[in-house]
PDB file of C-alpha atoms in Angstrom:
ATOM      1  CA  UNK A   1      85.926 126.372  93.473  1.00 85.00           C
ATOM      2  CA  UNK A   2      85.254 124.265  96.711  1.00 90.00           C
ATOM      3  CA  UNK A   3      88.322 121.847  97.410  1.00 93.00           C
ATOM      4  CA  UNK A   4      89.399 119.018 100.074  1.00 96.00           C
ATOM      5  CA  UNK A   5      92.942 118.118 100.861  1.00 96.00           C
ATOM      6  CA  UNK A   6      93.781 115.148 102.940  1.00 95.00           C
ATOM      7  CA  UNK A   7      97.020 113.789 104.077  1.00 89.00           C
ATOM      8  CA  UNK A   8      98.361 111.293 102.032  1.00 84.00           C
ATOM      9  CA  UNK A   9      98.199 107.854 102.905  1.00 86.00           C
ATOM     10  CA  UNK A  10      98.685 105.101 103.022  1.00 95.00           C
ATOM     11  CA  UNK A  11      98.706 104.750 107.199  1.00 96.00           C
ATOM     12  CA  UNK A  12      99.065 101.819 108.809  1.00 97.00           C
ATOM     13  CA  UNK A  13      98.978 101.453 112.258  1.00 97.00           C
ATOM     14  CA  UNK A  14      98.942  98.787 115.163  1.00 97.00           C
ATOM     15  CA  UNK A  15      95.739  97.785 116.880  1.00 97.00           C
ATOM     16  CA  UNK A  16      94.904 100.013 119.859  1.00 97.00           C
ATOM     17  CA  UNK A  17      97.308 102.565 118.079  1.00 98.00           C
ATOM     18  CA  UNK A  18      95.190 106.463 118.241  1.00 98.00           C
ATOM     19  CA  UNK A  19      94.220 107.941 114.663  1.00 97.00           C
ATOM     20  CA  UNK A  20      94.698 111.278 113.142  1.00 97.00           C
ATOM     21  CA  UNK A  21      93.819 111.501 109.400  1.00 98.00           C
ATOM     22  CA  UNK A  22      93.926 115.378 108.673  1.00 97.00           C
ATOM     23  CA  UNK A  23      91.703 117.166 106.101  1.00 98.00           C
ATOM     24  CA  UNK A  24      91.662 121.440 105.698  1.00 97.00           C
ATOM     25  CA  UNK A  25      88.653 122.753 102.945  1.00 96.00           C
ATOM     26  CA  UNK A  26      88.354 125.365 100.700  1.00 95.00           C
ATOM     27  CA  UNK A  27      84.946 126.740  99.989  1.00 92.00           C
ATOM     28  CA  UNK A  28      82.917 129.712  99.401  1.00 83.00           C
ATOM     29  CA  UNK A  29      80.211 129.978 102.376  1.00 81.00           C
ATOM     30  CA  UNK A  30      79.280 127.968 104.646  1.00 86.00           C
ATOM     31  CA  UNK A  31      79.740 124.121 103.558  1.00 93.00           C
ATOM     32  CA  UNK A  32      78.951 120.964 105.528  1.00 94.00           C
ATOM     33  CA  UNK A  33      81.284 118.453 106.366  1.00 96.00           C
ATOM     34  CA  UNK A  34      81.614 115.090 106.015  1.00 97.00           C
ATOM     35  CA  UNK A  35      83.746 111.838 106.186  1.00 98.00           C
ATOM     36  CA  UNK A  36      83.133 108.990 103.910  1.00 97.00           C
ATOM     37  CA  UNK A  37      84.694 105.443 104.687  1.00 97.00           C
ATOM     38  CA  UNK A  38      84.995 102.514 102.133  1.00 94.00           C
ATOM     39  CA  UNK A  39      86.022  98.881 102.725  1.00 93.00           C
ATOM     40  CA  UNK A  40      87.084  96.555 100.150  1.00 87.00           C
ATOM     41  CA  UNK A  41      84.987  95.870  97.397  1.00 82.00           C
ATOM     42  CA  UNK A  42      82.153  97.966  98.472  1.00 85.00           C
ATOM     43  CA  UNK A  43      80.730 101.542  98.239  1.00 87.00           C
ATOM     44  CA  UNK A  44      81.587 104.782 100.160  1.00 94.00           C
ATOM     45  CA  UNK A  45      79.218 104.861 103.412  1.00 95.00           C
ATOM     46  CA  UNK A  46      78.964 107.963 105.564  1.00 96.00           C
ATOM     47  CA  UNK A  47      81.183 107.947 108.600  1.00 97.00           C
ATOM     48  CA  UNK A  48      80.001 111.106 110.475  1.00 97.00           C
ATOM     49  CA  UNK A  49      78.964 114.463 109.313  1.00 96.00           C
ATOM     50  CA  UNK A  50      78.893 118.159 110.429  1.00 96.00           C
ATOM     51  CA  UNK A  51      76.839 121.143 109.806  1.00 93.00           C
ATOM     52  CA  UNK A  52      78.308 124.071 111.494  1.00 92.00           C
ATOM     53  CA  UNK A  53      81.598 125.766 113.013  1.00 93.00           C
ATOM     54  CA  UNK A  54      82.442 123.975 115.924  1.00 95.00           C
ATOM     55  CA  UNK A  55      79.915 121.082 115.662  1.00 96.00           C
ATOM     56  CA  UNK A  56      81.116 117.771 116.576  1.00 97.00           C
ATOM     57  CA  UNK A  57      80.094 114.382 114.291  1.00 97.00           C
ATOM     58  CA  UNK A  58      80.878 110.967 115.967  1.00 97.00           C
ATOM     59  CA  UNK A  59      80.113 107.433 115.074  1.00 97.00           C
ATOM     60  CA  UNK A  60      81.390 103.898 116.008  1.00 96.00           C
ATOM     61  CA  UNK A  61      84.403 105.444 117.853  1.00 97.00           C
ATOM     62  CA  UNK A  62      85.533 108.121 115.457  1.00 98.00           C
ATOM     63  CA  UNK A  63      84.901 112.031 116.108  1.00 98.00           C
ATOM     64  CA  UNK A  64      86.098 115.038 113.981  1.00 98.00           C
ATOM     65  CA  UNK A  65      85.070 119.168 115.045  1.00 98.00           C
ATOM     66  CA  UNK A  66      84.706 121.663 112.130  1.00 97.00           C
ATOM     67  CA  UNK A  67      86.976 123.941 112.652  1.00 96.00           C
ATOM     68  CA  UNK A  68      85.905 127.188 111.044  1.00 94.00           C
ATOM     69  CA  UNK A  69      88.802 129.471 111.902  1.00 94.00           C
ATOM     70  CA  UNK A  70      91.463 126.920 110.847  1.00 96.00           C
ATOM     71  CA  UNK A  71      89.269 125.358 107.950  1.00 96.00           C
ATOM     72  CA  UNK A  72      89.767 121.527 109.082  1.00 97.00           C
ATOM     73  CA  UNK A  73      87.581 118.392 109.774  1.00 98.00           C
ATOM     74  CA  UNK A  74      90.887 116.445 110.829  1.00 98.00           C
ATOM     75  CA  UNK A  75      89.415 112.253 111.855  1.00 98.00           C
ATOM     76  CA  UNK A  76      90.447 110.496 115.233  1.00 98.00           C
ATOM     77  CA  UNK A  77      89.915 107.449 116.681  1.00 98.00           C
ATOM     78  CA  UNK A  78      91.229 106.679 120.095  1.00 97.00           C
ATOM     79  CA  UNK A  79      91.548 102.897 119.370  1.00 96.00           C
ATOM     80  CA  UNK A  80      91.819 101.493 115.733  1.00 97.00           C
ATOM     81  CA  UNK A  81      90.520  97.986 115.600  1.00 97.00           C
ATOM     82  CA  UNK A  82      91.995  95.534 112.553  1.00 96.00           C
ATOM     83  CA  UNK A  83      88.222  95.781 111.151  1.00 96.00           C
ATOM     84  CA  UNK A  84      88.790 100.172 110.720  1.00 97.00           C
ATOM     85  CA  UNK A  85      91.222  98.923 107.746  1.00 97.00           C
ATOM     86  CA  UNK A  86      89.543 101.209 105.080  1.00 97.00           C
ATOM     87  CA  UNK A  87      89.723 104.439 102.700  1.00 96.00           C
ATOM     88  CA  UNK A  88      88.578 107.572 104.427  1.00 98.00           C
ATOM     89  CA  UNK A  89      87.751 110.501 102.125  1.00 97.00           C
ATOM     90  CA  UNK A  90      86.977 113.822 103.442  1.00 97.00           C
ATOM     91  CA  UNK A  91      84.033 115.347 101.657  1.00 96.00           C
ATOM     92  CA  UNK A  92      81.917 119.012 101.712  1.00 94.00           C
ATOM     93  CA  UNK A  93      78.804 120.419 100.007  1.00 92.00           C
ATOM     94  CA  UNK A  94      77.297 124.355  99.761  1.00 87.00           C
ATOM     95  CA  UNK A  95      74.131 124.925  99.290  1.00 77.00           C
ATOM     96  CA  UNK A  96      73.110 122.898  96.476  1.00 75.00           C
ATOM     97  CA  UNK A  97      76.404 121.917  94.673  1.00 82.00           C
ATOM     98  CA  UNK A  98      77.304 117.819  94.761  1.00 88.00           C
ATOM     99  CA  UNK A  99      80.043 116.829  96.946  1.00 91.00           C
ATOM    100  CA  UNK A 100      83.868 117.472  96.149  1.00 93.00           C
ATOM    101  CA  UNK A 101      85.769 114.723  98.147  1.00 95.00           C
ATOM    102  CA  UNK A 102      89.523 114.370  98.417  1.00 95.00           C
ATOM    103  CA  UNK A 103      91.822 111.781  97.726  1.00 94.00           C
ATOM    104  CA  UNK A 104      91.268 109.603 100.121  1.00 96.00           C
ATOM    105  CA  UNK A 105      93.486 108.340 102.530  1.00 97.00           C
ATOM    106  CA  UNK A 106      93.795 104.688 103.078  1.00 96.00           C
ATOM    107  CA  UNK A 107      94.415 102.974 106.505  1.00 97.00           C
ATOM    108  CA  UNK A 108      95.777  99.273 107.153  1.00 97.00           C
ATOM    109  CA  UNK A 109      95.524  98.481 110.751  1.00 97.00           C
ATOM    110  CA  UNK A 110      97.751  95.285 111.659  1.00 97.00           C
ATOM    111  CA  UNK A 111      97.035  92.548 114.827  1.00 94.00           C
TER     112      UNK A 111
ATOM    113  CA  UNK B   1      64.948 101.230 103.736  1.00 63.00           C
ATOM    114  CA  UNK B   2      66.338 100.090 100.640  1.00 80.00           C
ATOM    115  CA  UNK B   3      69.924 101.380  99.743  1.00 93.00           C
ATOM    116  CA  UNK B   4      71.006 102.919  96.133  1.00 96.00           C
ATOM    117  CA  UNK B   5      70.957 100.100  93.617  1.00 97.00           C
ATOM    118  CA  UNK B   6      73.357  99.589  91.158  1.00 97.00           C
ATOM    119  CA  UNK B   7      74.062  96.975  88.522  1.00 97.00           C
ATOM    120  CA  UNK B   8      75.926  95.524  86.674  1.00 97.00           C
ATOM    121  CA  UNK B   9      78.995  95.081  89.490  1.00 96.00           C
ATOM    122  CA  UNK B  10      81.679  94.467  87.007  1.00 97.00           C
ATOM    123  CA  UNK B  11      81.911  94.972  83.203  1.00 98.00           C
ATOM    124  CA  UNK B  12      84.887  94.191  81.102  1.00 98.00           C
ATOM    125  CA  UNK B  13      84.676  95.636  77.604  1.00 98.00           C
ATOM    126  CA  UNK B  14      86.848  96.296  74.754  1.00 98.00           C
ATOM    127  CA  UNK B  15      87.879 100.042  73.662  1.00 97.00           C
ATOM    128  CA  UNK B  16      85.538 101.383  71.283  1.00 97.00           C
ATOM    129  CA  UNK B  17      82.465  98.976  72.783  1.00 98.00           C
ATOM    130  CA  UNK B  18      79.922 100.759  74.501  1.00 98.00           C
ATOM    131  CA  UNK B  19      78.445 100.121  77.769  1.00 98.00           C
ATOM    132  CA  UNK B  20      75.687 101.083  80.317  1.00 98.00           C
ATOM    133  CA  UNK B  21      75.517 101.647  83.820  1.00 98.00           C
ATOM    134  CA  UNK B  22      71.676 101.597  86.048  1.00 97.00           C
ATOM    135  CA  UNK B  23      70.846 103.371  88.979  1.00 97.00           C
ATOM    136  CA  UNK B  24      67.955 103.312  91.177  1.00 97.00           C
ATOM    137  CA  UNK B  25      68.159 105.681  93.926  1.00 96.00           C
ATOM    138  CA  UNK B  26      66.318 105.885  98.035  1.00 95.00           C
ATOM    139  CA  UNK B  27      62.408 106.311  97.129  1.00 93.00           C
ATOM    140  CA  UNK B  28      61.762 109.809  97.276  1.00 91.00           C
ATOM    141  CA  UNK B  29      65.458 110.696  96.686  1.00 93.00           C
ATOM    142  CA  UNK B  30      64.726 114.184  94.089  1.00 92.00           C
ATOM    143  CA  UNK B  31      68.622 114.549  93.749  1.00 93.00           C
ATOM    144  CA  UNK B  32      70.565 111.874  92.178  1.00 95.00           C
ATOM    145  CA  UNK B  33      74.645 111.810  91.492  1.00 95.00           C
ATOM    146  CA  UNK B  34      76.853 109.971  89.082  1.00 97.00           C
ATOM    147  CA  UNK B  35      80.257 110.345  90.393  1.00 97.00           C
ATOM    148  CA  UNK B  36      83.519 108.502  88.555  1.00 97.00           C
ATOM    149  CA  UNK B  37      85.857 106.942  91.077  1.00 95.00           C
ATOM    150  CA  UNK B  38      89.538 105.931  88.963  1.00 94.00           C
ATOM    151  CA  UNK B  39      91.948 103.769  91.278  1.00 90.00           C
ATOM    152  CA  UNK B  40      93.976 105.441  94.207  1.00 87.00           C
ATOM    153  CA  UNK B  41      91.805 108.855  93.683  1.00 89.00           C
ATOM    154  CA  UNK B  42      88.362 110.225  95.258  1.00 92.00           C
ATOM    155  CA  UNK B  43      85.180 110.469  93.361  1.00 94.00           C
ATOM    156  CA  UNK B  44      84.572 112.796  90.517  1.00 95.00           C
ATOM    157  CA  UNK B  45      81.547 114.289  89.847  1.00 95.00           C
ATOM    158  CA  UNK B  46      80.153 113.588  86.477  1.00 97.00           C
ATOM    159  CA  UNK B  47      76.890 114.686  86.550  1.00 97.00           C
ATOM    160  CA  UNK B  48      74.154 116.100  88.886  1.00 94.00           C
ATOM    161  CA  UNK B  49      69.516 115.575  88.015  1.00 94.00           C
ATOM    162  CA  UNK B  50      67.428 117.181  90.290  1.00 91.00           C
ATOM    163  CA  UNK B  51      64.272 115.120  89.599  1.00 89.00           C
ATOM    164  CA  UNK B  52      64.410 114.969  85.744  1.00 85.00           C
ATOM    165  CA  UNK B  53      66.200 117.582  85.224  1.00 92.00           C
ATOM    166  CA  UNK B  54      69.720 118.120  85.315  1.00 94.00           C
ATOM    167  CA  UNK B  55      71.610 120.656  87.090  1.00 92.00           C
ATOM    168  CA  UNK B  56      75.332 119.953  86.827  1.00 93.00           C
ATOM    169  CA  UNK B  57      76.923 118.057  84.293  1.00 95.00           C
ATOM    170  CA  UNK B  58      79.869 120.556  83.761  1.00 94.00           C
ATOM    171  CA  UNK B  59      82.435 117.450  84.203  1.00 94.00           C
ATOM    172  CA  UNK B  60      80.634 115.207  81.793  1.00 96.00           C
ATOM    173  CA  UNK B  61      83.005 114.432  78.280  1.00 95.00           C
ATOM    174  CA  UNK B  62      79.711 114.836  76.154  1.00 95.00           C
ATOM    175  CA  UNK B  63      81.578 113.645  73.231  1.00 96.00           C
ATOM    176  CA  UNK B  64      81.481 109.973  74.338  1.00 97.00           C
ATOM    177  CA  UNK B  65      79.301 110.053  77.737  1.00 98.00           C
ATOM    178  CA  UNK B  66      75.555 110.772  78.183  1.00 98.00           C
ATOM    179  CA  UNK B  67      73.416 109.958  80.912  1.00 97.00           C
ATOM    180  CA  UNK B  68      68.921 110.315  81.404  1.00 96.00           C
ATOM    181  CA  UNK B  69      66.689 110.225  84.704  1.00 95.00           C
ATOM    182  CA  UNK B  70      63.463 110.057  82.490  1.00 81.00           C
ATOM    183  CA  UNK B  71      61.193 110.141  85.206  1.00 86.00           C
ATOM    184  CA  UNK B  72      62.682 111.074  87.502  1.00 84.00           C
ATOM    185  CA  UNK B  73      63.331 108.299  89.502  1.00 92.00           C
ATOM    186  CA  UNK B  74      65.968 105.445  87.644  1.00 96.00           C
ATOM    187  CA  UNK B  75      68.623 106.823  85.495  1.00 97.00           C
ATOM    188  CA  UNK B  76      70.969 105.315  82.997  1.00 97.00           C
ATOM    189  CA  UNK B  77      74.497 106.329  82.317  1.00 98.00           C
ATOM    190  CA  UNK B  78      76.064 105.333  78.934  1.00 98.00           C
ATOM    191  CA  UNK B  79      79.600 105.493  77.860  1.00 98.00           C
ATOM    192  CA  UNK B  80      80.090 105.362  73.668  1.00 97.00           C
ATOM    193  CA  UNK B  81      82.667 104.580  72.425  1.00 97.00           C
ATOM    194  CA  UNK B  82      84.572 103.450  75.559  1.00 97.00           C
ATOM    195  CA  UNK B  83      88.472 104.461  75.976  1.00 97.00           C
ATOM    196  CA  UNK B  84      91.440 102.414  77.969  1.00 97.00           C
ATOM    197  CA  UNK B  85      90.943 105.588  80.529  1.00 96.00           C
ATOM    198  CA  UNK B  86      87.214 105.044  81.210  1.00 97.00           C
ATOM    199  CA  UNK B  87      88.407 102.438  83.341  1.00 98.00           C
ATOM    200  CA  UNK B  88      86.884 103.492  86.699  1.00 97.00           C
ATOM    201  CA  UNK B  89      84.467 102.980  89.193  1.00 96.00           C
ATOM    202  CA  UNK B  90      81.272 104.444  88.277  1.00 97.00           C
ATOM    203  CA  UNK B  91      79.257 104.991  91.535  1.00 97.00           C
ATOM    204  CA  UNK B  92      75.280 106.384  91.856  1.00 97.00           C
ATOM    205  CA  UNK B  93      74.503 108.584  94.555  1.00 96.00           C
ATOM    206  CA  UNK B  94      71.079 110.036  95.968  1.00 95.00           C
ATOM    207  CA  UNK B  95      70.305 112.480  98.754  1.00 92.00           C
ATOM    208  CA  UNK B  96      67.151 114.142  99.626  1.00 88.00           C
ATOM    209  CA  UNK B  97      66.822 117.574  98.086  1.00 79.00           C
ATOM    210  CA  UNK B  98      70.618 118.292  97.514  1.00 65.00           C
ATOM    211  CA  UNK B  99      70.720 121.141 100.074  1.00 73.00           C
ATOM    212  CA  UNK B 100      73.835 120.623 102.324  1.00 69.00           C
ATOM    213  CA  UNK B 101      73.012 117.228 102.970  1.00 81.00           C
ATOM    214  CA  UNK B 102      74.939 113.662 102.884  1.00 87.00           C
ATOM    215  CA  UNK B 103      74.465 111.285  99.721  1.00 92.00           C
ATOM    216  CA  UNK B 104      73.684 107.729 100.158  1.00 94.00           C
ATOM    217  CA  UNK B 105      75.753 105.688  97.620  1.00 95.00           C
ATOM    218  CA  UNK B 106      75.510 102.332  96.000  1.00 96.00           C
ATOM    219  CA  UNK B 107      78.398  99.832  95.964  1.00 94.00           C
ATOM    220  CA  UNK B 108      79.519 100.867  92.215  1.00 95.00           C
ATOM    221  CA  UNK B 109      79.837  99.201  88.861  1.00 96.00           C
ATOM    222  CA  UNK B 110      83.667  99.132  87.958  1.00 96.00           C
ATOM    223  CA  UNK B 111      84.374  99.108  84.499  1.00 98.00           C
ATOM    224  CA  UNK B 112      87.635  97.650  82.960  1.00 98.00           C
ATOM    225  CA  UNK B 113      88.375  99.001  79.252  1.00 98.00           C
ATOM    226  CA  UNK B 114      90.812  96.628  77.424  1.00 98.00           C
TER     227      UNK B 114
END
């Protein structure tokens, strides 16, 4: 079946510091991609998404390129900020099945 | 637009009780998720209604979990009799039709099982 693996966390990483959070997929087809972020005490929200091979999904800084030929979504951020302290989880859906997530990886950026 | 609305927040129950979770997804949502969310891990899919029906419930544990979207819109999920490892996160998700597209979640119910 379909299947995300992420890097292990946790990462924690000065402010200004660049992110890489890496995530490769398994799946039958043609899935779309997605990262999910969630803060403390609250629910996942979507980060950015992506549709097709070699489609880009950005939002509030972050960017990650479906990379068909290597299967991989990997995150990056140029510039964490204190307030990116979170749990990412890399995510995919096919057609009509639910979404598989992995892990998660968490993130603890320090001042 | 109103988000995914969940409630309660937090339950604490004894093994053996049971319990009840609500959902009430986007307005015109057809697709609707129940996903299980233990500490450290990502979400688990428990089980999948499109509309009132369902179509995915392969990860459910019948024996003690069952869950309803009567018409089509709210839908319950009820754990009897609870167990020390039902202690989770128990989050409702929604998304348009369920083709390829992103869910919208709510912020969860976490249950504690002592």
């Amino acid at each position: 079946g379909d299947s995300v693996t992420q890097m292990e966390g946790p990462v924690t990483l000065s402010e200004e510091a660049f992110l890489t959070i890496n995530c490769t997929y398994t799946a039958t087809g043609y899935p779309s991609l997605f990262w999910y972020v969630q803060y403390p005490g609250e629910g996942l929200q979507l980060l950015l998404k992506a549709t097709k091979a070699d489609d880009k999904g950005s939002n509030k800084g972050f960017e990650a390129t479906y990379r068909k030929e290597t299967t991989s979504f990997h995150l990056e951020k140029g510039s964490v900020q204190v307030s990116d302290s979170a749990v990412y989880f890399c995510a995919l859906t096919s057609g009509n099945t639910p979404l598989v997530f992995g892990k998660g990886t968490r993130l603890s950026v320090i001042a | 637009e109103a988000g995914v609305a969940q409630s309660p927040r937090y339950k604490i129950i004894e093994k053996r009780q049971s319990v009840a979770f609500w959902c009430n997804p986007i307005s015109g949502h057809a697709t609707l998720y129940w996903y299980q969310q233990i500490l450290g891990q990502g979400p688990k899919l428990l089980i999948q209604f499109q509309n009132n029906g369902v179509v995915d419930d392969s990860q459910l544990p019948k024996d003690r979990f069952s869950a309803e979207r009567l018409k089509g819109v709210d839908s319950t999920l009820k754990i009897q009799p609870a167990k020390l490892e039902d202690s989770a996160v128990y989050l409702c998700a929604s998304s348009w039709d369920g083709l390829n597209t992103e869910a919208f979640f709510g912020q969860g119910t976490r249950l504690t099982v002592v």
